[in-house]
């Protein structure tokens, strides 16, 4: 069971983490992209926190829609629509509630993943954020199905996201800018998968 | 990092402020980071909106004006603008004949422009069409890439399509011209040095003094391959050959565009143009028009790109038509 | 050294070859390295000849065309052309109304143009006058220097004087306009990096990553002082203050020109223009016209210069008159 | 007594030396000028040697006028007219002879110096080629007046040119590009004075 406060704390913790890892994200994006993923995520999540402070949403649905709208209108690039859609769909699926059961949380998060797939059409192995997000949600569902607490399930999801992130290293990119590099994309960790791992780690640190 | 800037976070809006001051004929919406023609919307004319990440100046803001774009949205450096900006731009240029979005083929640009088109049409009923430019032969257009990047052809396309819109052609016709230009244009670029994204503070890639990147785009991304530096003659071959291998340019006259990436001086660009022209002549390609200079840049990257556009009488006439923008101006 | 060149010894002639190919409206004498208007000599019009070392493109060759120069002589990189070239240029543009030489104030340029004027007059009787541009406030004009350098004002002068000649004014009048522009123009420049002369193969000076040069000219010479790098706002102050301290610019409208040194992208130049415009407004200077871009460059140097020209109705009218050159084009 | 062959040898030796010292001259000109003095002198003297090969002049006057004309039409910059005038005046003063006495040589060389002064108006201490050339010619005259052979006198002149060149180091430039630097010109050796020292050294190596 997660409360509205915990959900906000998750969002804030994600903001803190992307800011802390800003340079790392940019360095990863320098190697196989255009060196802006750190700036994009830090700018977007900075605006999200500002909006949260100015106008704390009352429900989970409102919270995540606000996060999603803010990202769509502040980030740009690929990550703006992708993360924006993730949170918008998350919010719609969560609904106008102030608490989320573990199963409801997992369902909403998966709706977010489906939003990412609808927008960017990533497939497993394309070397994108999908490759961290999909395994994380599979682990979350599996743990919860096995009777784990949300906290334990999120820790398993975070480990899966990290593993998914690491698994992007040997992949040959087939989506996004890294795909332009062909073989040269091999050997580099995907920036979007890295920021997704932070998102799931932030959830494990704040929820359940 | 050595740049003529203040806080890296403010680069885009401060540069727009300078543009606004330097070009009183434009209307610059600093809040939304949109550069408008001073007289937009032009009633009865198809509105042309483009935009993309900043760092490619004069593209796109410098191509706003009579005979070219009606509005350009400036994103953060190398980051596609957001849908809100595009909605403001689209509404601001709608003169009742519909609006064409000119989008370079990058995942982010395509997704954001898609969202903007949906939003505008839902909100206002303005008819919006989009053309996606994808002309970079360095990238294979296959299921295994995000498709070809939009690079140099974008400049030629915005000029030509701008003239078509200025003539009063319909949205369908204008979009048709845009697609035709895109189908007939091919580009290839190279870098002698990396660029430095202001917010990153250091060069995007390290390039030893004796190496260069072939097949780069316009976002400081590394290219397809890294090779030892070579004389201009050989660089010209490395750029022209893949273009000629990709499409036939001997059947009609071409517009030949040698573009600077931002830090390569005109002296070198003209020298490159000479090499390119020699190669084309040898290959039986007839140059009807040319453009030489830094028009679609990549911040402070040294290097160049070559774009060839297979033209016909209509396209040449549209190319020659008057244009009055900060970046391209003739006949006006 | 990373440049788009072949043998460093051939840079100038190969770049001219490219210019000739790109601009069929010009006549380029490759043997003598002179760029002519296609229709030179224009009968009854005062002929305008300029020239100087190469490496400042588009100046001067890019300013040849209707409404601006009749011919430009290209020297080796940073080396004044030789008298023979100037003689060929002068004879080639003489339309019976005399010829004006526009000379930047450098020992070499002045001596070579002097010799050329003597030779031409002796040989052909063509009436030749010269105007020497010396507008760089970084240099004290005293017995202890070679006088002020000719820098940014040269661009504005060639445009304005070109329009005066096009109107059919006499040699004395045209020379008078040239002297007036020179008297009213002041410039100041700075460098973030050195340039690299192709024949030298390495940067002319070493500049640490955290320092810049203030008071540079256009030949890669070190400036008056070296200071820590600073935000654009402060750089603008370092350039604008000495100009305003040197001459009054509040009594009449000014033309404000922010020039790029070759490797500084337009994004940064517009940002600088915004800063300069703010400072001028605060100082009570009214900007009537502006020019932003790399027009008088120093090879691949990063940096910029600011030029202010105190105008009047005549000068503004001449500035606005049509011009049709590769480097500046409007109304044509 | 110097023969026409010796005079040609001097010119060729000067060409060899400026080519050999090309990078040094350019490095000196980088510090206080525009990094082209080495290229200028090497280009000019290269053309001089080509012209000599193609069309060997019969007299001293013709030789030096050809050298001067070639430099004027191939070098440009400050050094083109200055060195050009030096040799043109040298040739005019030498006259249409095939041999030069020591005194005649010294007189012609001084005419060349006067040409430089007429063109560039350098004064002693301005930190220019004048500061090597003037002391060299003073030493030449003085040695010849004291009865030295042309060879010995040229060796004294060469030493004086070297000393004059070195003496430019502490000078504050008042002519040419280096004057733009103000105080910053102090501590650097003048490139033109350096090439003049090569000219006199070449004379000492080939004449008398
Ligand atoms: N089609 C796509 N589907 C899913 N994720 C994608 C797609 N394209 C790119 N991405 C993700 O976006 C990340 C890059 O984001 P960012 O650098 O902010 O945007 P941009 O590529 O526009 O500069 C990549 O590392 C990748 O994880
Ligand atoms: N007015 C002058 N009188 C005498 N010598 C001069 C004068 N101006 C410059 N010089 C000499 O010319 C040299 C520079 O020559 P060079 O570099 O070839 O030409 P530029 O200065 O045009 O680049 C200086 O080192 C100096 O010795
Ligand atoms: Mg990126
Ligand atoms: Mg980006
Ligand atoms: Mg020079
Ligand atoms: Mg020099």
PDB file of C-alpha atoms in Angstrom, chain C residues 76-84 105-109 111-112 114-115 118 138-139 143-149 197 199-200 202-205 213 219-226, chain D residues 22-23 26-27 29-36 39-40 43 69 71-82 85 88 119-120 172-177 179-184:
ATOM      1  CA  UNK C  76      48.435  34.803 -49.380  1.00  0.00           C
ATOM      2  CA  UNK C  77      46.894  34.017 -45.993  1.00  0.00           C
ATOM      3  CA  UNK C  78      47.360  37.114 -43.791  1.00  0.00           C
ATOM      4  CA  UNK C  79      49.760  38.618 -46.324  1.00  0.00           C
ATOM      5  CA  UNK C  80      48.909  41.707 -48.313  1.00  0.00           C
ATOM      6  CA  UNK C  81      48.572  41.108 -52.054  1.00  0.00           C
ATOM      7  CA  UNK C  82      51.384  42.303 -54.297  1.00  0.00           C
ATOM      8  CA  UNK C  83      51.282  45.429 -56.479  1.00  0.00           C
ATOM      9  CA  UNK C  84      50.966  43.426 -59.718  1.00  0.00           C
ATOM     10  CA  UNK C 105      45.861  50.144 -42.381  1.00  0.00           C
ATOM     11  CA  UNK C 106      48.650  47.603 -42.190  1.00  0.00           C
ATOM     12  CA  UNK C 107      52.215  48.440 -43.137  1.00  0.00           C
ATOM     13  CA  UNK C 108      52.264  45.810 -45.854  1.00  0.00           C
ATOM     14  CA  UNK C 109      48.885  46.665 -47.348  1.00  0.00           C
ATOM     15  CA  UNK C 111      53.069  49.914 -49.020  1.00  0.00           C
ATOM     16  CA  UNK C 112      51.833  47.490 -51.666  1.00  0.00           C
ATOM     17  CA  UNK C 114      51.003  52.671 -52.745  1.00  0.00           C
ATOM     18  CA  UNK C 115      53.327  50.958 -55.173  1.00  0.00           C
ATOM     19  CA  UNK C 118      52.148  54.675 -58.615  1.00  0.00           C
ATOM     20  CA  UNK C 138      42.438  48.409 -29.362  1.00  0.00           C
ATOM     21  CA  UNK C 139      45.431  50.112 -30.938  1.00  0.00           C
ATOM     22  CA  UNK C 143      53.812  57.920 -33.251  1.00  0.00           C
ATOM     23  CA  UNK C 144      54.647  54.767 -31.377  1.00  0.00           C
ATOM     24  CA  UNK C 145      52.470  52.416 -33.405  1.00  0.00           C
ATOM     25  CA  UNK C 146      51.827  51.764 -37.054  1.00  0.00           C
ATOM     26  CA  UNK C 147      48.479  53.473 -36.367  1.00  0.00           C
ATOM     27  CA  UNK C 148      45.161  51.801 -35.820  1.00  0.00           C
ATOM     28  CA  UNK C 149      44.382  48.612 -37.676  1.00  0.00           C
ATOM     29  CA  UNK C 197      47.804  29.727 -40.443  1.00  0.00           C
ATOM     30  CA  UNK C 199      51.515  27.372 -43.882  1.00  0.00           C
ATOM     31  CA  UNK C 200      52.525  27.569 -40.216  1.00  0.00           C
ATOM     32  CA  UNK C 202      50.153  25.259 -35.643  1.00  0.00           C
ATOM     33  CA  UNK C 203      48.161  27.851 -33.690  1.00  0.00           C
ATOM     34  CA  UNK C 204      49.697  31.319 -33.860  1.00  0.00           C
ATOM     35  CA  UNK C 205      49.515  31.656 -30.097  1.00  0.00           C
ATOM     36  CA  UNK C 213      42.664  37.688 -25.652  1.00  0.00           C
ATOM     37  CA  UNK C 219      45.557  38.326 -38.300  1.00  0.00           C
ATOM     38  CA  UNK C 220      45.830  36.028 -35.328  1.00  0.00           C
ATOM     39  CA  UNK C 221      48.145  38.466 -33.650  1.00  0.00           C
ATOM     40  CA  UNK C 222      47.879  38.339 -29.862  1.00  0.00           C
ATOM     41  CA  UNK C 223      45.753  41.111 -28.395  1.00  0.00           C
ATOM     42  CA  UNK C 224      46.469  43.907 -25.973  1.00  0.00           C
ATOM     43  CA  UNK C 225      45.872  41.794 -22.906  1.00  0.00           C
ATOM     44  CA  UNK C 226      45.049  38.321 -21.789  1.00  0.00           C
TER      45      UNK C 226
ATOM     46  CA  UNK D  22      61.508  29.142 -42.316  1.00  0.00           C
ATOM     47  CA  UNK D  23      59.848  27.657 -39.239  1.00  0.00           C
ATOM     48  CA  UNK D  26      57.366  31.921 -38.592  1.00  0.00           C
ATOM     49  CA  UNK D  27      57.572  31.109 -34.894  1.00  0.00           C
ATOM     50  CA  UNK D  29      56.335  36.177 -36.276  1.00  0.00           C
ATOM     51  CA  UNK D  30      53.713  34.127 -34.399  1.00  0.00           C
ATOM     52  CA  UNK D  31      54.783  35.649 -31.119  1.00  0.00           C
ATOM     53  CA  UNK D  32      54.471  39.295 -32.164  1.00  0.00           C
ATOM     54  CA  UNK D  33      52.965  39.233 -35.645  1.00  0.00           C
ATOM     55  CA  UNK D  34      50.861  37.086 -37.908  1.00  0.00           C
ATOM     56  CA  UNK D  35      52.909  33.942 -38.413  1.00  0.00           C
ATOM     57  CA  UNK D  36      53.801  34.452 -42.060  1.00  0.00           C
ATOM     58  CA  UNK D  39      56.385  31.536 -45.491  1.00  0.00           C
ATOM     59  CA  UNK D  40      56.742  34.975 -47.084  1.00  0.00           C
ATOM     60  CA  UNK D  43      58.070  31.819 -51.087  1.00  0.00           C
ATOM     61  CA  UNK D  69      61.245  42.776 -58.729  1.00  0.00           C
ATOM     62  CA  UNK D  71      60.254  39.840 -54.258  1.00  0.00           C
ATOM     63  CA  UNK D  72      57.913  42.766 -54.889  1.00  0.00           C
ATOM     64  CA  UNK D  73      55.713  40.646 -57.094  1.00  0.00           C
ATOM     65  CA  UNK D  74      55.776  37.407 -55.091  1.00  0.00           C
ATOM     66  CA  UNK D  75      55.927  38.271 -51.403  1.00  0.00           C
ATOM     67  CA  UNK D  76      53.404  40.918 -50.448  1.00  0.00           C
ATOM     68  CA  UNK D  77      53.006  41.934 -46.826  1.00  0.00           C
ATOM     69  CA  UNK D  78      55.542  44.291 -45.291  1.00  0.00           C
ATOM     70  CA  UNK D  79      58.594  42.265 -46.208  1.00  0.00           C
ATOM     71  CA  UNK D  80      57.809  42.193 -49.937  1.00  0.00           C
ATOM     72  CA  UNK D  81      58.106  45.924 -50.547  1.00  0.00           C
ATOM     73  CA  UNK D  82      60.871  46.308 -47.955  1.00  0.00           C
ATOM     74  CA  UNK D  85      63.162  47.923 -52.416  1.00  0.00           C
ATOM     75  CA  UNK D  88      66.095  47.185 -56.312  1.00  0.00           C
ATOM     76  CA  UNK D 119      59.709  52.773 -47.778  1.00  0.00           C
ATOM     77  CA  UNK D 120      59.097  51.959 -44.156  1.00  0.00           C
ATOM     78  CA  UNK D 172      59.238  47.881 -27.567  1.00  0.00           C
ATOM     79  CA  UNK D 173      58.012  47.744 -31.169  1.00  0.00           C
ATOM     80  CA  UNK D 174      57.003  51.007 -32.785  1.00  0.00           C
ATOM     81  CA  UNK D 175      56.587  49.888 -36.394  1.00  0.00           C
ATOM     82  CA  UNK D 176      54.801  47.051 -38.142  1.00  0.00           C
ATOM     83  CA  UNK D 177      52.373  44.644 -36.585  1.00  0.00           C
ATOM     84  CA  UNK D 179      53.617  47.748 -32.484  1.00  0.00           C
ATOM     85  CA  UNK D 180      49.958  46.749 -31.926  1.00  0.00           C
ATOM     86  CA  UNK D 181      51.093  44.666 -28.998  1.00  0.00           C
ATOM     87  CA  UNK D 182      52.517  47.581 -27.043  1.00  0.00           C
ATOM     88  CA  UNK D 183      54.372  46.342 -23.952  1.00  0.00           C
ATOM     89  CA  UNK D 184      53.702  42.755 -24.949  1.00  0.00           C
TER      90      UNK D 184
END
